[in-house]
CSV table of C-alpha atoms in Angstrom, one decimal:
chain,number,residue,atom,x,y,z
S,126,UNK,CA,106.3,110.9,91.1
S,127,UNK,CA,103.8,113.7,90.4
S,128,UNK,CA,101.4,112.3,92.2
S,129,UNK,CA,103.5,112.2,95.1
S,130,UNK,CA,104.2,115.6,95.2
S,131,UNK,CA,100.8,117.0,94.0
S,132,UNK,CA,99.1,114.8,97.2
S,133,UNK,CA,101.2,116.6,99.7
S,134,UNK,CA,100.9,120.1,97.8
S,135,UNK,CA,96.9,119.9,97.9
S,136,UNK,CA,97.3,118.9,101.7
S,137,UNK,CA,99.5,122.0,102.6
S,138,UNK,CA,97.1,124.1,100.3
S,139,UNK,CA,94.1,122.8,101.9
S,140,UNK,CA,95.4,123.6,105.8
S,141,UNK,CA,96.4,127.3,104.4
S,142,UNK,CA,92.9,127.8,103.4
S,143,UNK,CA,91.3,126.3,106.2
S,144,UNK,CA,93.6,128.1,108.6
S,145,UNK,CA,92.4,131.4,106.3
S,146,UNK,CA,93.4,134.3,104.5
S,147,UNK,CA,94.8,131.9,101.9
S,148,UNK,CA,91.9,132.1,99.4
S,149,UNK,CA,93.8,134.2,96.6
S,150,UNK,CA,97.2,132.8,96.8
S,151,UNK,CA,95.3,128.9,97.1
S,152,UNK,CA,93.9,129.8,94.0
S,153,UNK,CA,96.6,130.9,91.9
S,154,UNK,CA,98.0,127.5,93.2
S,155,UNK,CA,95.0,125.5,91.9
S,156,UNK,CA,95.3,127.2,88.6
S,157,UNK,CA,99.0,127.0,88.0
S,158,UNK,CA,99.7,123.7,89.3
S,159,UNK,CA,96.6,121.4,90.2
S,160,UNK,CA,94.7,121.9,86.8
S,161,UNK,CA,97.4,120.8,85.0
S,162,UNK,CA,98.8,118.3,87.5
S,163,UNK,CA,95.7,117.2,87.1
S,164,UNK,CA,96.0,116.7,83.4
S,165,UNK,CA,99.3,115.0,83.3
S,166,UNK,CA,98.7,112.5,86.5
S,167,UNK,CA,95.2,111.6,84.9
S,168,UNK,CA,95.9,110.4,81.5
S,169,UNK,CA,97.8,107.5,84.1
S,170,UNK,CA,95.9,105.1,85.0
S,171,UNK,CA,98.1,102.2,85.8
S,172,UNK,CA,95.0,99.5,87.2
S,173,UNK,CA,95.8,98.1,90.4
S,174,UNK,CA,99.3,98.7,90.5
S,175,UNK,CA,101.3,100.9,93.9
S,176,UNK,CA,101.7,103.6,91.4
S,177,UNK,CA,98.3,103.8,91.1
S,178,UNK,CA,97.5,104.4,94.6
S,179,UNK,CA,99.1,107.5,94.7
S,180,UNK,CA,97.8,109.0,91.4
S,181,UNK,CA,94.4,108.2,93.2
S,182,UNK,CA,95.2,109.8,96.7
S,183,UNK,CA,96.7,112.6,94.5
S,184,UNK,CA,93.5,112.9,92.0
S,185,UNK,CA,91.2,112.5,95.2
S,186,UNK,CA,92.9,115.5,97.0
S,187,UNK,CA,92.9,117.6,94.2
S,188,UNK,CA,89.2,117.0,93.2
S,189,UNK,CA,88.6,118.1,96.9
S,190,UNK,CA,90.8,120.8,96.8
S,191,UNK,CA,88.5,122.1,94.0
S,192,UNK,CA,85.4,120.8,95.1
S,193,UNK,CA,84.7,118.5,92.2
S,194,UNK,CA,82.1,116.1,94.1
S,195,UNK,CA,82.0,113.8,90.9
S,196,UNK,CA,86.0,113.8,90.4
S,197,UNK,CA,86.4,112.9,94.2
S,198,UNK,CA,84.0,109.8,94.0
S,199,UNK,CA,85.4,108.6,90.7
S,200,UNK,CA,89.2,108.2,92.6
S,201,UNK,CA,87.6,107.9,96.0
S,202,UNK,CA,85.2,104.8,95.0
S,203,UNK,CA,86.3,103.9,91.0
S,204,UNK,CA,87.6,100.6,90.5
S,205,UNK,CA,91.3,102.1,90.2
S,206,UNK,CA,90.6,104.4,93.0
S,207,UNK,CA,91.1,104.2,96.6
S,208,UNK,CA,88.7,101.7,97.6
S,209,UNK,CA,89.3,99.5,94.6
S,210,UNK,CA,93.3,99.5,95.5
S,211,UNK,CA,92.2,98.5,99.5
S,212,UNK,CA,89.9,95.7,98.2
S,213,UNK,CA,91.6,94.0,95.6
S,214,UNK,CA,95.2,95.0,96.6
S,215,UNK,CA,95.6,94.3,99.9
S,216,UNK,CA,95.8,90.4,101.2
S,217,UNK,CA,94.5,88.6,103.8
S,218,UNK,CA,97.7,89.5,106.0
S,219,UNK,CA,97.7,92.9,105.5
S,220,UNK,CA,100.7,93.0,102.5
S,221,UNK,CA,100.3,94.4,99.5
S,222,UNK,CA,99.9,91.9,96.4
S,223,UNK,CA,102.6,93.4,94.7
């Protein structure tokens, strides 16, 4: 359920910076709570499973958050990341094989 919550968090952070004026309190945000989000929802990798989905979204949206180009590819395009889950989870009629 971390991952749940950390996606939407690095969303709402994400707006506040981009709307501006953010920058300081986004910061203490990534510091106290992504970083080590971070941590705990990385040492989960659970393969192609719908858990995994979101521990990739979440991972993703941190790693853009904090503009870790390599980080973002890795659960964008990694064989547990996004792309792996939409090519070798979905099925032919749009359900997921779970």
């Amino acid at each position: 359920l971390e991952s749940i919550w950390l996606l939407q968090l690095c969303v709402a952070a994400d707006l506040r910076r981009l709307a501006g004026g953010a920058d300081a309190s986004v910061g203490r945000f990534v510091e106290r709570v992504v970083v080590p989000s971070v941590a705990i929802v990385g040492e989960y990798d659970e393969g192609l499973s719908n858990r995994q989905t979101w521990n990739a979204a979440a991972l993703l949206a941190a790693a853009l958050l904090t503009g870790d180009a390599r980080e973002a590819e890795r659960h964008a395009l990694g064989a547990t990341g996004i792309a792996g889950h939409l090519t070798r989870g979905m099925l032919v009629d749009g359900s997921w094989y779970e």
